[in-house]
GROMACS .gro file of C-alpha atoms in nm:
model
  356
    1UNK     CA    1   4.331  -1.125   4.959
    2UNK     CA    2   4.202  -0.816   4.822
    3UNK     CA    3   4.571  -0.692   4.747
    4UNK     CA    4   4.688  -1.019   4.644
    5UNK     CA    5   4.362  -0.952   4.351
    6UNK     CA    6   4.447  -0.604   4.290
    7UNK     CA    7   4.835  -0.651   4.232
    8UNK     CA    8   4.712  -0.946   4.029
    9UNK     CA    9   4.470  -0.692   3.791
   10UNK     CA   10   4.729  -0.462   3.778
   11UNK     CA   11   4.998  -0.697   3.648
   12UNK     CA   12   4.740  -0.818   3.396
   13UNK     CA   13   4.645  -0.478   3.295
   14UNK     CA   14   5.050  -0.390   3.263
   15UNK     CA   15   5.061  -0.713   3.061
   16UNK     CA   16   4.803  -0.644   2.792
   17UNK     CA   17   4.942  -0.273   2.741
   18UNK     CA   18   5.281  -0.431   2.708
   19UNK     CA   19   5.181  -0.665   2.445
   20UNK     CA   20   5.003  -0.398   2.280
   21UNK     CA   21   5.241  -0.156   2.257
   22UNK     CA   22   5.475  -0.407   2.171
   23UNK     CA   23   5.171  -0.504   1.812
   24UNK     CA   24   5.119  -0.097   1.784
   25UNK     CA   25   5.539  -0.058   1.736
   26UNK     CA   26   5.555  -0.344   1.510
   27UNK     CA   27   5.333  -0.240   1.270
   28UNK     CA   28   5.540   0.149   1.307
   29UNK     CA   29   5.837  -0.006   1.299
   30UNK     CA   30   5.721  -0.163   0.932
   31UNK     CA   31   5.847  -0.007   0.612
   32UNK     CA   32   5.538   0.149   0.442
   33UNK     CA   33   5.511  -0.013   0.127
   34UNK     CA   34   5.257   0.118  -0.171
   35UNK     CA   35   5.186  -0.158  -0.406
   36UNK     CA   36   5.099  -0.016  -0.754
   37UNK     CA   37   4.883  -0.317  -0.890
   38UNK     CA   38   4.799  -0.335  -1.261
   39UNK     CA   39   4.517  -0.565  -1.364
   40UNK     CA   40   4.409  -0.818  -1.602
   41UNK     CA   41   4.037  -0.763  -1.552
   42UNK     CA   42   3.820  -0.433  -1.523
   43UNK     CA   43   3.745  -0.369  -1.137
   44UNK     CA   44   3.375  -0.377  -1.279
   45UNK     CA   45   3.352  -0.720  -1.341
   46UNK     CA   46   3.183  -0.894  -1.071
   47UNK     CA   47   3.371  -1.171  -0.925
   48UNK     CA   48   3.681  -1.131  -1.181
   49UNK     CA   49   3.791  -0.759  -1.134
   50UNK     CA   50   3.574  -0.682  -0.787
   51UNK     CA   51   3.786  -0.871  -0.585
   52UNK     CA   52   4.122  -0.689  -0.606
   53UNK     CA   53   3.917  -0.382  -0.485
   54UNK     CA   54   3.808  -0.576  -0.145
   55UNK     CA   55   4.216  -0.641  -0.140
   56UNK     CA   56   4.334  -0.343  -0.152
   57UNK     CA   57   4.058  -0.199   0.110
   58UNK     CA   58   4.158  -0.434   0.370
   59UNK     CA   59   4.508  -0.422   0.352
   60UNK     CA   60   4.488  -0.090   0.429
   61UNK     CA   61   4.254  -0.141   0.709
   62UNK     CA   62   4.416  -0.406   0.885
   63UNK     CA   63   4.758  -0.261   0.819
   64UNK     CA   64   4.715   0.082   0.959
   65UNK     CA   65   4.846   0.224   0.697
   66UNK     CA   66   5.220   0.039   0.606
   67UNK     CA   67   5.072  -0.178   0.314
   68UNK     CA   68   4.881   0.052   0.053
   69UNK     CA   69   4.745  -0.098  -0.307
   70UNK     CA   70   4.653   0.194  -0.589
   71UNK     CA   71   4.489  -0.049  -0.915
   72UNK     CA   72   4.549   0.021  -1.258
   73UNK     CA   73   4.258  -0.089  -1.501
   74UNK     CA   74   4.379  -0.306  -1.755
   75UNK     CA   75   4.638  -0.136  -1.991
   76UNK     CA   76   4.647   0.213  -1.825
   77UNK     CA   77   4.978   0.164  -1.682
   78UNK     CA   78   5.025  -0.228  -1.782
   79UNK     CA   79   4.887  -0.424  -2.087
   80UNK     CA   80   4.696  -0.729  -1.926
   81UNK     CA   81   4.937  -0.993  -2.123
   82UNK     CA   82   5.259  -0.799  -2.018
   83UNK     CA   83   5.192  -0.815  -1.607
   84UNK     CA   84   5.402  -1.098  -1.545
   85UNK     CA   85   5.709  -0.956  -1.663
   86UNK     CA   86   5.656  -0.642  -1.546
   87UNK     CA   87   5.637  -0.712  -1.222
   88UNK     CA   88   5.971  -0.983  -1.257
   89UNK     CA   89   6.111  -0.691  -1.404
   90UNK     CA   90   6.032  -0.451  -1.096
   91UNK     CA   91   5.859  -0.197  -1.348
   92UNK     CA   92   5.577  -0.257  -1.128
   93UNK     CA   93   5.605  -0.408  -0.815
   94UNK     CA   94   5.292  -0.615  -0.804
   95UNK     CA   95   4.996  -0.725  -1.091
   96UNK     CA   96   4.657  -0.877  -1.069
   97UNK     CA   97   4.598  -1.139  -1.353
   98UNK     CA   98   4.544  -1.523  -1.394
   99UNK     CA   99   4.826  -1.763  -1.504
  100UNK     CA  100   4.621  -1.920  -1.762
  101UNK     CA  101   4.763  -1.584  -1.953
  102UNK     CA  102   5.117  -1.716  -1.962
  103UNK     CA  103   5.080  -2.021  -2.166
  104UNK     CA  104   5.260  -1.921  -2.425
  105UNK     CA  105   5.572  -1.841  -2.199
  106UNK     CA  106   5.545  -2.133  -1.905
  107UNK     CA  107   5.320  -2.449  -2.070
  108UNK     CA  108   5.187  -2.553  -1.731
  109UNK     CA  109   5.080  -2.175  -1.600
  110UNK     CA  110   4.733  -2.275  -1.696
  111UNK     CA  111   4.676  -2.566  -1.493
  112UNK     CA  112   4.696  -2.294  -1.187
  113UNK     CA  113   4.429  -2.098  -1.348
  114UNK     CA  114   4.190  -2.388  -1.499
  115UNK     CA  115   4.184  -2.731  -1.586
  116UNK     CA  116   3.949  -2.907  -1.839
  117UNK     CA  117   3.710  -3.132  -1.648
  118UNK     CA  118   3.876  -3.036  -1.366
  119UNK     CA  119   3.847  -2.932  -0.982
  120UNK     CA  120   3.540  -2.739  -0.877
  121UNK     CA  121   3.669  -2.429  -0.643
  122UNK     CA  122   3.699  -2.642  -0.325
  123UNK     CA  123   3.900  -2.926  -0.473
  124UNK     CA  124   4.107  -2.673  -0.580
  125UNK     CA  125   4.180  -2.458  -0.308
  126UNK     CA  126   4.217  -2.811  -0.120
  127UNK     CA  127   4.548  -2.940  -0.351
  128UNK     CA  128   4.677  -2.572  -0.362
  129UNK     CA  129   4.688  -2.515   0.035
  130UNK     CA  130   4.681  -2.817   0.176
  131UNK     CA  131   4.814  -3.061  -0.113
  132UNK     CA  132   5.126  -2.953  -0.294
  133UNK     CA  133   4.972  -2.675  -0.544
  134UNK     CA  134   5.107  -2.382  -0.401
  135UNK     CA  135   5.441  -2.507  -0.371
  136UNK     CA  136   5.445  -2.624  -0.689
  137UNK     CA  137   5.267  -2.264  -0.803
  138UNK     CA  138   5.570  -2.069  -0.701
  139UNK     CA  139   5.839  -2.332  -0.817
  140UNK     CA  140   5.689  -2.255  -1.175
  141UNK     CA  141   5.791  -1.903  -1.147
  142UNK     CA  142   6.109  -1.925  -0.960
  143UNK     CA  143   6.199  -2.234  -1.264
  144UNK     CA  144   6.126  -2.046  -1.549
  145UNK     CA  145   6.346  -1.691  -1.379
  146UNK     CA  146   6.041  -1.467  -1.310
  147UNK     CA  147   6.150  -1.288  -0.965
  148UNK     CA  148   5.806  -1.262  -0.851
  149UNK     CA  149   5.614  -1.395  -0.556
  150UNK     CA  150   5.261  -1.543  -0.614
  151UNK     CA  151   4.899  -1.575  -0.391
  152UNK     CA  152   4.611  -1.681  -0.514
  153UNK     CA  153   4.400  -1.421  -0.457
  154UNK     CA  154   4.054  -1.497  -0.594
  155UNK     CA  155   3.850  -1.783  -0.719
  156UNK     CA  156   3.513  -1.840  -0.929
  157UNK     CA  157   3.283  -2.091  -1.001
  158UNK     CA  158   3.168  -2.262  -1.347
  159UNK     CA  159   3.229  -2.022  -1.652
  160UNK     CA  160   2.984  -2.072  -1.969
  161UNK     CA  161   3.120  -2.292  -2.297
  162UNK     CA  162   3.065  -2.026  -2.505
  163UNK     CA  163   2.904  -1.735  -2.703
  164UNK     CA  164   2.785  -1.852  -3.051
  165UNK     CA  165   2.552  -1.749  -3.341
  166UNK     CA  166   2.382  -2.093  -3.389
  167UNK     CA  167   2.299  -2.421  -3.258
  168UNK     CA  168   2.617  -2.629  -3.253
  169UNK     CA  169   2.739  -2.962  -3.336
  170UNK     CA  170   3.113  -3.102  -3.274
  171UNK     CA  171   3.163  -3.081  -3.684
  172UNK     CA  172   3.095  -2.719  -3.657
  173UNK     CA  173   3.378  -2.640  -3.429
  174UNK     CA  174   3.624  -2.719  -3.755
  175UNK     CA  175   3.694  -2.405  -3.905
  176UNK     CA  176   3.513  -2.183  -3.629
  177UNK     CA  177   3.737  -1.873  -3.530
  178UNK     CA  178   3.714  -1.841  -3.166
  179UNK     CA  179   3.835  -1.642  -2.873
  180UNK     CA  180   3.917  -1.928  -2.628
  181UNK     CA  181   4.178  -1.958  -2.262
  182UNK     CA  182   4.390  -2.186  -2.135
  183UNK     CA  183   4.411  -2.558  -2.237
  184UNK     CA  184   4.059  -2.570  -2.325
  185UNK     CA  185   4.175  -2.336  -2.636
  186UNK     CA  186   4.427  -2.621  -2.695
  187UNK     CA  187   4.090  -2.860  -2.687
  188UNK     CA  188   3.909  -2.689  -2.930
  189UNK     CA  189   4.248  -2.642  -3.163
  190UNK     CA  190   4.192  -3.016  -3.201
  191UNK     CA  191   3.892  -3.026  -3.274
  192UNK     CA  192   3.966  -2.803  -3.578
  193UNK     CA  193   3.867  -2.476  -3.443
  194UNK     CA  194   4.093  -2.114  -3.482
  195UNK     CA  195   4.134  -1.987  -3.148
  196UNK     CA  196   4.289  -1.682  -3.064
  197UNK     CA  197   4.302  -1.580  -2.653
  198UNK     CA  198   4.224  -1.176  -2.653
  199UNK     CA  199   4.160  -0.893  -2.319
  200UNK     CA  200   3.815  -0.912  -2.196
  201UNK     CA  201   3.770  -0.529  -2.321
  202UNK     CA  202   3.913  -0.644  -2.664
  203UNK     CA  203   3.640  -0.950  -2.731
  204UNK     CA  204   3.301  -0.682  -2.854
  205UNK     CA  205   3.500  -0.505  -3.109
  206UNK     CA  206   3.646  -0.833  -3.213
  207UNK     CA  207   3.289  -0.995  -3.249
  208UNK     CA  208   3.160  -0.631  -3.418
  209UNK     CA  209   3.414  -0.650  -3.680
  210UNK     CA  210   3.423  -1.006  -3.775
  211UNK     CA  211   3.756  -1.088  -3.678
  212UNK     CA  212   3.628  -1.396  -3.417
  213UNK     CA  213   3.271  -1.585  -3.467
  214UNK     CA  214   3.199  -1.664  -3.144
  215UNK     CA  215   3.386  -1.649  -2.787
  216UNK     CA  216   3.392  -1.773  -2.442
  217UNK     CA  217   3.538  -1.525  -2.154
  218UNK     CA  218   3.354  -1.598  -1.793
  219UNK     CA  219   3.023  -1.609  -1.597
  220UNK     CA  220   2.698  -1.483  -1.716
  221UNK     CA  221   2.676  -1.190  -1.503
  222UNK     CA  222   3.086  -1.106  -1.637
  223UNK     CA  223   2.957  -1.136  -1.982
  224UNK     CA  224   2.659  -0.960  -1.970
  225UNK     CA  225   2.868  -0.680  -1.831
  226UNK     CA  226   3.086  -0.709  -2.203
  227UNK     CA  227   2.765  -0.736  -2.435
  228UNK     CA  228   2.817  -1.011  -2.588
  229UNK     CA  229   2.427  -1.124  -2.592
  230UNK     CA  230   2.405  -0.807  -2.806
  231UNK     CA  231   2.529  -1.011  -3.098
  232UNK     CA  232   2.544  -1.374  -3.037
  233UNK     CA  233   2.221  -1.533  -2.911
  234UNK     CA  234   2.348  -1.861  -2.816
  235UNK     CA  235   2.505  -1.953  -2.462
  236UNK     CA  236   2.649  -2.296  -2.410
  237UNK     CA  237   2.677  -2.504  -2.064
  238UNK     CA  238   2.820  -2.642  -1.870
  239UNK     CA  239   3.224  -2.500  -1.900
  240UNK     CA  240   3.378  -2.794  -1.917
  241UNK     CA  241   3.744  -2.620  -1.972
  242UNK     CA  242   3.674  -2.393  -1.651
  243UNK     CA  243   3.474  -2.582  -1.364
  244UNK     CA  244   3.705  -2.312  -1.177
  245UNK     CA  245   3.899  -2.047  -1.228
  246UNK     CA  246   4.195  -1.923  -0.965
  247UNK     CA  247   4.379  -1.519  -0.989
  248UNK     CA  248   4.662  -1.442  -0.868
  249UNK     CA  249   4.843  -1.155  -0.705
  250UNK     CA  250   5.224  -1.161  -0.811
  251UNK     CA  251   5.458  -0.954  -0.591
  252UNK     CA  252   5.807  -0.847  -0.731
  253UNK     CA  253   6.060  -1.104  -0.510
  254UNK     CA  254   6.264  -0.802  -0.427
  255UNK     CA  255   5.996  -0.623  -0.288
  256UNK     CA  256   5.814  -0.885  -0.102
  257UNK     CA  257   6.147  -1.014   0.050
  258UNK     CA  258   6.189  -0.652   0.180
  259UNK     CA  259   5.878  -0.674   0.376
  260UNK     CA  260   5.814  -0.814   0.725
  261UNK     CA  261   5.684  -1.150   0.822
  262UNK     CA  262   5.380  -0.927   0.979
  263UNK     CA  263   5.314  -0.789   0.648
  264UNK     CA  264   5.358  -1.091   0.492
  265UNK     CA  265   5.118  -1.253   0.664
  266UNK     CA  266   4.840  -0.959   0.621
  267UNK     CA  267   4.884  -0.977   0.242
  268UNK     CA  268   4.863  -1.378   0.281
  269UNK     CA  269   4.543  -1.378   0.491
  270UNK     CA  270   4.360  -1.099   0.339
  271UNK     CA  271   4.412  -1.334   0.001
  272UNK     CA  272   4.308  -1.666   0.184
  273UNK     CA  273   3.971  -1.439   0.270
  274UNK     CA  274   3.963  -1.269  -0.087
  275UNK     CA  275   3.897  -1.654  -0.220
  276UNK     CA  276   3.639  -1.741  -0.018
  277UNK     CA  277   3.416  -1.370  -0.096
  278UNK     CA  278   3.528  -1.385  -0.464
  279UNK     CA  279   3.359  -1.744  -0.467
  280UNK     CA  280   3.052  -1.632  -0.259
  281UNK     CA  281   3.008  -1.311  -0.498
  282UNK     CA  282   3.027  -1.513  -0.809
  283UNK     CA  283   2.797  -1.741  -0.720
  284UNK     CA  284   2.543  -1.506  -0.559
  285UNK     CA  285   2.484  -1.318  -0.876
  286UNK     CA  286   2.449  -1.568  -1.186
  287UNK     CA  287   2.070  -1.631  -1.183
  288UNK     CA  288   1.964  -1.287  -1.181
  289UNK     CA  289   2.202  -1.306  -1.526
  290UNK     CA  290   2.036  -1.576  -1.675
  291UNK     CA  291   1.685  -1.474  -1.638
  292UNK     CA  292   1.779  -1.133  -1.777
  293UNK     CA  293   1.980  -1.281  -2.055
  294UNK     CA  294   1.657  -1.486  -2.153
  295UNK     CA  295   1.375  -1.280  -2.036
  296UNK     CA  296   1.509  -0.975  -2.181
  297UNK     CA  297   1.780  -0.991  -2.423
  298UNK     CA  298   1.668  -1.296  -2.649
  299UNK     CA  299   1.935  -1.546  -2.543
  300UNK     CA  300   1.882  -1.923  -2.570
  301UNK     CA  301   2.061  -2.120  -2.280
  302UNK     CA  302   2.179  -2.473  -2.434
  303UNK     CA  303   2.365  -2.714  -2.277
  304UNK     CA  304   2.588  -2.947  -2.484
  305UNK     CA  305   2.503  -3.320  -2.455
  306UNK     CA  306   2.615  -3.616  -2.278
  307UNK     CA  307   2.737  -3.718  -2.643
  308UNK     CA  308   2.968  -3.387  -2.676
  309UNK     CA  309   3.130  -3.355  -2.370
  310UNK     CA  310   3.243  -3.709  -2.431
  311UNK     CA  311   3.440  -3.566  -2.748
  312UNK     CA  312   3.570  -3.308  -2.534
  313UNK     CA  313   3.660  -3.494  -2.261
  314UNK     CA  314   3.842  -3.753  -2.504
  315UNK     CA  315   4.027  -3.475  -2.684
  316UNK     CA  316   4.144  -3.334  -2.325
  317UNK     CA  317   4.282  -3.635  -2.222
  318UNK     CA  318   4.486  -3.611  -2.548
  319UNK     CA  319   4.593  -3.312  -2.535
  320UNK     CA  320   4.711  -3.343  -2.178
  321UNK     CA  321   4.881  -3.668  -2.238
  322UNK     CA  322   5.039  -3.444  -2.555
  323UNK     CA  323   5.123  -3.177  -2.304
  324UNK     CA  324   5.291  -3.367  -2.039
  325UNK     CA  325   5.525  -3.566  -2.287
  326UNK     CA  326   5.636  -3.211  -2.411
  327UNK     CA  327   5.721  -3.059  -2.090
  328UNK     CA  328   5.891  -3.212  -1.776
  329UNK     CA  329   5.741  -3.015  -1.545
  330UNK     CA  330   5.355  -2.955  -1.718
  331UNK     CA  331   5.432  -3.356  -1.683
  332UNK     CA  332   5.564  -3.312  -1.275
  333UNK     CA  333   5.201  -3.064  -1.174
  334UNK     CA  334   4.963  -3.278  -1.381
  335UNK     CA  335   5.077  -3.576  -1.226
  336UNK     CA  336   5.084  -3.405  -0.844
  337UNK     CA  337   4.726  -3.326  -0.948
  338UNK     CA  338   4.607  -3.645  -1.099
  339UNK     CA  339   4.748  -3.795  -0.767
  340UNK     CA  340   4.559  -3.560  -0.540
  341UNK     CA  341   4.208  -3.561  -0.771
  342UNK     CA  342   4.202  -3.930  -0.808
  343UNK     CA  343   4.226  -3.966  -0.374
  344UNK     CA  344   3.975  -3.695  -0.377
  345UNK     CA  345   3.720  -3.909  -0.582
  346UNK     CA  346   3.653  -4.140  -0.346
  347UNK     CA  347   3.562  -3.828  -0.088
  348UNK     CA  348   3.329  -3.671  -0.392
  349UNK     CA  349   3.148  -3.998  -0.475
  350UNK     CA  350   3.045  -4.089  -0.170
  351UNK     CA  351   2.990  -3.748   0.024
  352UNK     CA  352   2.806  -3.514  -0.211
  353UNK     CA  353   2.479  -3.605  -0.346
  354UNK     CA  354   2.421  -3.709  -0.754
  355UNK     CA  355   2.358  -3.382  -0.975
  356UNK     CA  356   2.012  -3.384  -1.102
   0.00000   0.00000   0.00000
């Protein structure tokens, strides 16, 4: 017996060096791959630009070394609005940005970034892993000839409504000039407003000289970070046109395809775990925000009324109706989603409790 047990440790202890040489030469047998990553959002911003710093810490950690990321802050090697085709165009090989950005290229790129009235963050990570979003995500890109792979990579909570100078009505948005994303920007366009979709680091000089009146860009604590309190005293809730906001991390198609199903898989995971901390970091640090934006720089919080957000909401559903019978495949993702959200209101209504 006491042989029988000792051959049986030693072919266990054989085994497990076995399978780990076998890991330890995979991961040498892996191409080393440095991914030079410009981004959209300063890597001070926390919960936009902080999470692409976690990223590229793990990956190397977990990799041992084959998959490197060196960041770029926006426009020092890539302009924010000129990531996507960089990276198609292998002048970089991968970008951090959001694909509300790309409007103007792919109309339904922002309804994988934020939708008006739309999912909070778990709804949304719901349709895009486990509903068809993802798939639908990277049929976008491959569709419209960007060579690029895409992961979302990061996710926040509610963003404000807005920076402004006064107490506002629905008749003041005609005529305002304001820096507004996405399809909300579309929203406020009907409404009468001039909206023009600038950089976070561009918005300050743009209020200081004149050229916008008011803006909207992300969470308190993000703002606060940009000044904006500094010159426009009036912060409006809830953000109606981001409940949530998804990033993304788009890998050139020629070199992702060059990688290995291991390395795949660690850029994949460390992204899956990326949303979850980006979500938890944004929401840990709005109060403190808040209270500092009231206490100490003179802001006044408002919240828009019942009243208003039914304007908003109607003018959404316009525009998105508008949207949809202008492009097939806005039409084909809106629909997937409608599908999913409208199954996923019978889970909300019954298993969360009524806001106060």
């Amino acid at each position: 017996m006491k042989m029988t047990t000792t051959s049986l440790v030693a072919v266990a202890t054989a085994a497990t060096f076995a399978v780990s040489a076998y890991a330890g030469s995979a991961v040498a047998a892996d191409k080393k791959v440095l991914l030079k990553t410009p981004v959209a959002f300063g890597t001070h911003l926390p919960g936009l630009g902080t999470p692409i710093k976690r990223v590229a810490k793990e990956l190397g950690r977990i990799s041992g070394g084959t998959l490197k990321m060196k960041i770029y802050e926006p426009s020092k090697l890539v302009a924010p609005f000129e990531i996507l085709g960089a990276v198609s165009d292998g002048k970089v090989n991968s970008g951090y940005t959001t694909a509300g950005y790309w409007a103007g290229k792919i109309p339904a790129a922002p309804l994988f970034s934020a939708v008006p009235f739309g999912p909070e963050a778990g709804q949304y990570m719901a349709w895009l892993y486990y509903g068809e979003g993802l798939k639908l995500y990277q049929e976008m890109y491959d569709q419209a000839g960007y060579k690029v792979k895409v992961l979302p990579c990061a996710v926040i909570a509610p963003e404000t409504a807005g920076w402004f100078s006064k107490e506002m009505t629905i008749d003041d948005i005609k005529g305002l000039k304001i820096r507004f994303f996405g399809l909300g920007g579309k929203v406020m366009q009907k409404l009468g407003a001039s909206t023009s979709l600038l950089p976070g680091g561009e918005i300050f000089p743009a209020l200081e000289k004149k050229a916008i009146d008011a803006t909207e860009f992300s969470m308190p604590a993000i703002d606060k970070r940009l000044g904006f309190h500094k010159i426009l005293k009036y912060n409006y809730f809830p953000g109606w046109h981001q409940q949530a906001t998804v990033f993304e991390l788009l890998i050139n198609k020629g070199v992702w395809d060059g990688m290995s199903d291991q390395q795949h898989a660690m850029i994949e995971n460390v992204c899956k775990a990326s949303m979850a901390d980006s979500f938890a970091e944004g929401e840990y640090v709005q109060f403190e925000a808040l209270q500092e934006n009231v206490e100490k720089n003179g802001v006044t919080i408002k919240r828009w009324t019942p009243e208003q957000l039914a304007v908003f909401k109607k003018t959404w559903n316009e525009v998105a109706a508008e949207e949809a019978g202008k492009d097939a495949f806005f039409k084909k993702v809106w629909d997937n989603f409608q599908t999913f959200d409208k199954g996923y209101a019978l889970w909300k209504k019954n298993a969360f409790l009524p806001r106060d």
